[in-house]
Amino acid sequence: MEKIYVTRPLLPEIDEYITEIKEIFESQWLTNMGKKHSELENTLKDVLKVPNVSLFNNGTIALLTAIKALDLPYGSEIITTPFTFAATPHCITWNGCKPVFCDIEPERMTIDVNRIEEFITPNTSAILGVHVYGFPCDVEKIEEIAKKHNLKVIYDGAHTFSTEINGRGIGTFGDITMFSFHATKLFNTIEGGCLTYNDDNLVRKIYNLRNFGIRSQEIVEEVGINGKMNELQAAMGLLNLKIYKAEQEKRDKIKNFYDKNIEGIKGIRLPKMSDNVTNSYQYYPIVIEEDYPVTRNRLYDIFNEHDILTRKYFYPACTDYDCYKNDLAVKLADLPVVNDLKNKVLCLPFYGSLTEEVLNKIVGILKGQK
Ligand SMILES: Cc1ncc(COP(=O)(O)O)c(C=O)c1O
């Protein structure tokens, strides 16, 4: 059996992409807010059910720009969680702000809203929630806390393409949400990402920040960066928009197979998404509890021995990174749920073309540990 990866990129038919590339070559317009860029930006408003979309060359630069666009005071504190990808706290730090790490909820694994207020100081400027694996943060409670303390709210929605809460696009919660369109994400533009937001006043600011702050040939309004998505990326996105739903349907079948076959296995917990939330089908995480016969790390190695690559996502926690662990606040931080779950979560292979043979093998390995 060939190596099984934790995910595979969604790819359109190559001939369709070649046709797109030909058009781009003929137009001789490769980047700088071209035709494909505009088309993708507009289409995504409907897909994500949001009033404003700004495309970016990747999700990290998008998140970096989101923090910048909100004019948070230099040196201020942003409350987030260490149960995320490195980009989340790094974007805070690159903005000259300080990531303050809060614990997570055991079920949805997002920021623990009952603990956020413990971390609020006069220096706090924002909350940056991460919708981990597609599980949305408790957006209502976060909004309530933010209003009470006059804080901005940013969401890292890298895993929540197309997610809705009670029919409302997840990108409409908080001040700004970032989506990643990296090759490993359900919907990809090879590399790429976007910001979504309700406030029309942010359109101009984000447009400028993404383009070196340049407004016109002679006017530079902001200290911007180069965050522009190019036409080849946008073309990939337009084609993948036609097929991402079919991929989600295939992943739904795989999810049902996993759910049905894993549910009864002693020592494995399946985190549940609430009924009012649509699944983005980005990841399939399982939690290996103490009463499972082997540890998560051992199980990961066993899968590797069978050429099945799973992911200890998110291990290590960001608070374990060399660049954060020596911070006094990090050393003193009380993060029991993160420190427990970082050793227990395993993301299983999850993509539409997984065969029944492979799925049976994966479940067989999970059941076979004694
Ligand atoms: C939670 C999270 N935040 C941020 C990112 C960064 O996005 P990108 O790779 O598009 O820069 C990723 C994934 O790559 C992610 O998983």
XYZ file of C-alpha atoms and ligand atoms in Angstrom:
386
model
C 0.000 0.000 0.000
C 1.342 3.460 -0.831
C 1.887 6.058 1.882
C -1.329 7.544 3.249
C -1.163 11.223 4.117
C -3.286 13.111 6.611
C -4.706 15.165 3.756
C -4.399 15.611 -0.003
C -4.833 18.864 -1.887
C -8.060 19.528 -3.742
C -7.103 19.784 -7.417
C -9.240 20.766 -10.406
C -8.851 19.059 -13.779
C -5.431 20.063 -15.124
C -6.881 21.017 -18.538
C -9.212 23.490 -16.887
C -6.283 25.054 -15.065
C -4.253 25.215 -18.291
C -7.134 27.099 -19.943
C -7.073 29.578 -17.044
C -3.293 29.976 -17.320
C -3.598 30.625 -21.074
C -6.080 33.411 -20.390
C -3.723 34.929 -17.822
C -0.792 34.742 -20.246
C -2.854 36.379 -22.989
C -3.940 39.176 -20.671
C -0.338 39.672 -19.483
C -1.791 40.637 -16.090
C -0.194 38.336 -13.525
C -0.881 40.052 -10.217
C -1.916 43.399 -8.643
C -5.652 42.925 -8.220
C -6.370 41.458 -11.673
C -9.558 40.079 -13.221
C -9.412 36.642 -11.583
C -8.633 38.287 -8.246
C -11.750 40.494 -8.439
C -13.907 37.591 -9.545
C -12.741 35.398 -6.670
C -13.093 38.180 -4.103
C -16.681 38.849 -5.200
C -17.701 35.210 -5.416
C -16.327 34.489 -1.960
C -18.663 37.081 -0.440
C -21.585 34.830 -1.381
C -19.871 31.568 -0.503
C -18.778 32.765 2.938
C -21.939 34.880 3.459
C -19.932 37.968 4.419
C -20.194 41.622 3.320
C -16.454 42.170 2.731
C -13.613 39.928 1.544
C -9.970 40.911 1.004
C -7.773 38.262 -0.600
C -4.171 37.655 0.491
C -1.147 35.690 -0.688
C -1.367 33.487 2.423
C -3.281 33.266 5.680
C -0.373 34.371 7.846
C 0.085 37.696 6.057
C -3.706 38.102 6.193
C -3.726 37.621 9.977
C -0.744 39.914 10.371
C -2.659 42.563 8.430
C -5.873 42.011 10.428
C -4.091 42.882 13.661
C -2.419 45.888 12.009
C -5.705 47.131 10.532
C -7.317 47.391 13.963
C -4.626 49.830 15.175
C -4.041 47.974 18.441
C -1.558 49.841 20.651
C 2.054 48.747 20.282
C 3.010 46.540 23.227
C -0.621 45.762 24.120
C -1.753 42.267 25.086
C -3.873 40.012 22.900
C -5.524 37.036 24.575
C -5.343 33.850 22.533
C -4.689 30.132 23.081
C -1.552 28.020 22.652
C -3.603 25.214 21.069
C -3.085 26.448 17.521
C -0.644 26.660 14.642
C 2.526 28.746 15.118
C 1.196 31.519 12.866
C -1.426 32.648 15.412
C 0.859 33.863 18.226
C 3.622 34.807 15.768
C 1.318 37.312 14.023
C 0.596 38.935 17.390
C 4.308 39.160 18.198
C 5.245 40.497 14.731
C 2.790 43.315 15.347
C 4.705 44.301 18.475
C 1.911 43.003 20.708
C 2.146 40.313 23.351
C 0.297 36.988 23.070
C -1.329 36.093 26.388
C -2.182 32.424 26.501
C -5.548 31.319 27.883
C -6.678 27.706 28.352
C -9.188 25.937 26.071
C -12.521 24.173 26.566
C -12.148 20.380 26.684
C -14.961 19.599 24.209
C -14.610 22.111 21.376
C -10.931 22.846 22.143
C -11.376 26.586 21.547
C -10.567 29.408 23.982
C -12.189 28.860 27.404
C -14.613 31.777 27.644
C -14.998 31.230 31.386
C -11.324 32.023 31.869
C -10.729 34.916 29.443
C -11.517 37.600 32.038
C -8.747 36.328 34.343
C -6.246 37.503 31.726
C -7.674 40.950 31.030
C -5.471 43.812 32.254
C -5.547 47.565 31.462
C -3.082 46.677 28.693
C -5.345 44.167 26.918
C -6.447 45.296 23.454
C -8.036 42.243 21.821
C -9.103 38.615 21.934
C -7.870 36.353 19.132
C -9.948 33.172 19.072
C -9.053 30.160 16.946
C -11.845 28.021 15.466
C -9.768 24.859 15.903
C -10.416 21.962 13.459
C -13.607 23.755 12.398
C -15.127 23.901 15.898
C -16.266 27.514 16.332
C -15.312 29.458 19.439
C -18.163 30.525 21.723
C -18.641 33.641 19.594
C -21.577 35.023 21.601
C -19.818 34.929 24.935
C -16.639 36.373 23.398
C -18.679 39.246 21.963
C -20.201 39.875 25.402
C -16.773 39.937 27.114
C -15.274 42.130 24.381
C -18.125 44.651 24.666
C -17.848 44.774 28.448
C -14.085 45.448 28.350
C -13.966 47.423 25.098
C -11.745 44.904 23.283
C -11.422 44.073 19.593
C -12.117 40.509 18.445
C -10.165 38.718 15.746
C -10.763 35.135 14.679
C -8.298 32.715 13.156
C -10.717 30.798 10.963
C -8.025 28.937 9.012
C -9.994 25.693 9.500
C -13.515 26.984 8.944
C -14.019 27.534 5.237
C -17.828 27.668 4.630
C -18.720 27.089 8.298
C -22.006 28.621 9.411
C -23.509 29.101 12.862
C -27.325 29.083 12.704
C -27.030 29.844 8.987
C -24.759 32.849 9.552
C -21.305 32.915 7.924
C -18.628 32.404 10.561
C -16.631 35.250 9.011
C -19.235 37.775 10.188
C -18.416 37.313 13.889
C -15.916 39.580 15.622
C -14.151 42.512 13.950
C -12.126 40.497 11.425
C -11.793 36.798 10.550
C -8.901 35.188 8.696
C -9.297 32.155 6.420
C -6.336 30.192 5.062
C -6.373 28.802 1.516
C -3.145 26.824 1.922
C -2.787 23.632 -0.147
C -3.611 21.522 2.924
C -6.909 23.332 3.509
C -10.239 22.080 2.196
C -10.455 25.015 -0.233
C -7.067 26.059 -1.573
C -5.493 28.624 -3.868
C -2.122 26.755 -3.574
C -1.064 29.335 -0.967
C -3.528 32.040 -0.061
C -6.041 33.383 2.369
C -8.491 36.163 3.040
C -9.905 38.502 5.639
C -13.637 38.974 6.119
C -15.271 41.781 8.103
C -18.526 43.686 8.486
C -17.153 47.218 8.835
C -17.056 48.889 5.391
C -14.614 51.449 6.777
C -11.962 48.743 6.886
C -12.068 48.107 3.117
C -9.762 50.981 2.193
C -7.407 50.398 5.110
C -6.966 46.690 4.394
C -6.619 47.346 0.653
C -3.792 49.778 1.413
C -2.057 47.618 4.015
C -2.026 44.672 1.600
C -0.327 46.795 -1.075
C 2.601 48.513 0.717
C 0.193 51.225 1.896
C 0.194 52.612 -1.649
C -3.049 54.342 -2.603
C -1.934 55.816 -5.911
C 1.317 56.455 -7.757
C 2.146 59.409 -5.560
C 0.281 58.678 -2.345
C 1.408 56.184 0.302
C -1.093 56.212 3.165
C 0.037 53.415 5.473
C 3.051 51.345 6.505
C 1.858 48.398 4.431
C 3.175 45.039 3.355
C 2.975 42.950 0.173
C 0.016 40.672 0.794
C -1.405 40.493 -2.717
C -2.802 37.276 -4.161
C -1.664 36.702 -7.749
C -3.789 35.695 -10.746
C -2.564 32.080 -10.857
C -3.615 31.615 -7.245
C -6.988 33.282 -7.864
C -7.604 31.103 -10.934
C -6.945 27.992 -8.843
C -9.443 29.303 -6.304
C -12.142 29.916 -8.933
C -11.810 26.316 -10.150
C -11.691 24.846 -6.660
C -14.865 26.745 -5.757
C -16.653 24.534 -8.282
C -15.541 21.313 -6.603
C -15.100 21.941 -2.878
C -18.707 20.965 -2.079
C -18.341 17.603 -3.813
C -15.189 17.058 -1.729
C -17.122 17.944 1.431
C -19.787 15.386 0.497
C -17.127 12.694 0.106
C -15.588 13.700 3.437
C -19.029 13.548 5.037
C -19.237 9.858 4.061
C -15.760 9.272 5.489
C -16.724 11.079 8.683
C -19.817 8.862 9.016
C -17.695 5.761 8.498
C -15.200 6.867 11.131
C -17.974 7.921 13.569
C -19.785 4.605 13.221
C -16.666 2.464 13.584
C -14.747 4.434 16.197
C -17.594 5.455 18.530
C -17.610 2.215 20.508
C -13.832 1.892 20.960
C -12.976 2.175 24.651
C -10.602 5.023 25.391
C -11.253 7.054 22.229
C -13.343 10.202 22.474
C -14.808 11.893 19.419
C -15.243 15.655 19.936
C -18.792 16.658 18.965
C -19.789 19.675 16.946
C -23.078 21.317 17.980
C -26.124 20.858 15.762
C -26.382 24.543 14.842
C -22.907 24.503 13.235
C -22.047 23.262 9.739
C -18.885 21.216 9.485
C -16.100 22.520 7.232
C -14.746 18.951 6.982
C -11.200 20.193 7.450
C -9.958 17.664 10.026
C -11.028 14.491 11.802
C -9.562 14.729 15.328
C -9.836 11.945 17.894
C -8.866 12.102 21.570
C -6.876 9.183 22.993
C -7.846 8.995 26.669
C -5.952 7.314 29.530
C -8.010 4.122 29.336
C -7.004 3.428 25.723
C -4.425 0.577 25.667
C -1.602 2.729 24.224
C -0.684 6.407 24.396
C -1.398 8.860 21.584
C 2.341 8.982 20.788
C 2.588 5.213 20.572
C -0.501 5.078 18.365
C 1.028 7.727 16.083
C 4.154 5.547 15.751
C 2.073 2.440 15.047
C 0.269 4.257 12.215
C 3.662 5.388 10.876
C 4.887 1.796 10.868
C 1.932 1.070 8.543
C 2.835 4.057 6.318
C -0.232 5.915 7.534
C 0.641 9.476 8.475
C -1.542 11.002 11.164
C -0.895 14.348 12.887
C -0.326 15.272 16.507
C -2.058 18.532 15.843
C -1.320 20.695 18.001
C 1.764 19.267 19.576
C 3.796 20.926 20.923
C 1.560 23.707 22.237
C 2.767 27.213 21.339
C 3.663 27.718 25.024
C 6.273 24.949 24.602
C 8.054 26.710 21.718
C 11.587 27.929 22.443
C 10.525 31.444 21.476
C 7.701 31.622 24.061
C 8.467 29.149 26.854
C 10.871 31.391 28.782
C 8.426 34.265 29.102
C 7.569 34.620 32.793
C 3.806 34.780 32.127
C 4.044 31.611 30.037
C 6.013 29.843 32.776
C 3.346 30.766 35.322
C 0.377 30.088 33.026
C -2.147 27.579 34.304
C -3.221 25.635 31.205
C -4.401 22.202 32.361
C -6.643 21.446 29.371
C -4.075 22.447 26.735
C -1.359 20.484 28.512
C -3.621 17.443 28.647
C -5.019 17.581 25.110
C -1.709 18.341 23.388
C -0.731 14.776 24.342
C -4.048 13.202 23.392
C -5.318 14.547 20.068
C -4.573 12.751 16.826
C -5.887 13.883 13.437
C -6.686 10.931 11.187
C -6.288 10.920 7.394
C -9.263 12.850 6.034
C -9.833 13.471 2.323
C -12.332 12.424 -0.287
C -10.277 9.860 -2.180
C -9.528 7.643 0.834
C -10.534 4.122 -0.154
C -12.646 1.707 1.872
C -9.590 -0.561 2.132
C -7.538 2.189 3.770
C -10.397 3.269 6.034
C -10.849 -0.323 7.219
C -7.135 -0.550 7.863
C -7.158 2.652 9.935
C -10.121 1.500 12.008
C -8.540 -1.953 12.323
C -5.403 -0.414 13.809
C -7.480 1.658 16.250
C -9.439 -1.429 17.313
C -6.444 -3.744 17.328
C -4.522 -2.216 20.237
C -4.730 -4.431 23.296
C -4.855 27.703 12.787
C -3.997 28.218 11.677
N -3.685 29.527 11.647
C -2.937 30.062 10.658
C -2.469 29.269 9.626
C -1.597 29.911 8.586
O -2.159 29.948 7.324
P -1.220 29.951 6.025
O -0.525 28.640 5.943
O -2.207 30.167 4.902
O -0.269 31.075 6.151
C -2.785 27.899 9.602
C -2.375 26.954 8.565
O -1.539 26.867 7.831
C -3.543 27.353 10.669
O -3.838 26.046 10.708
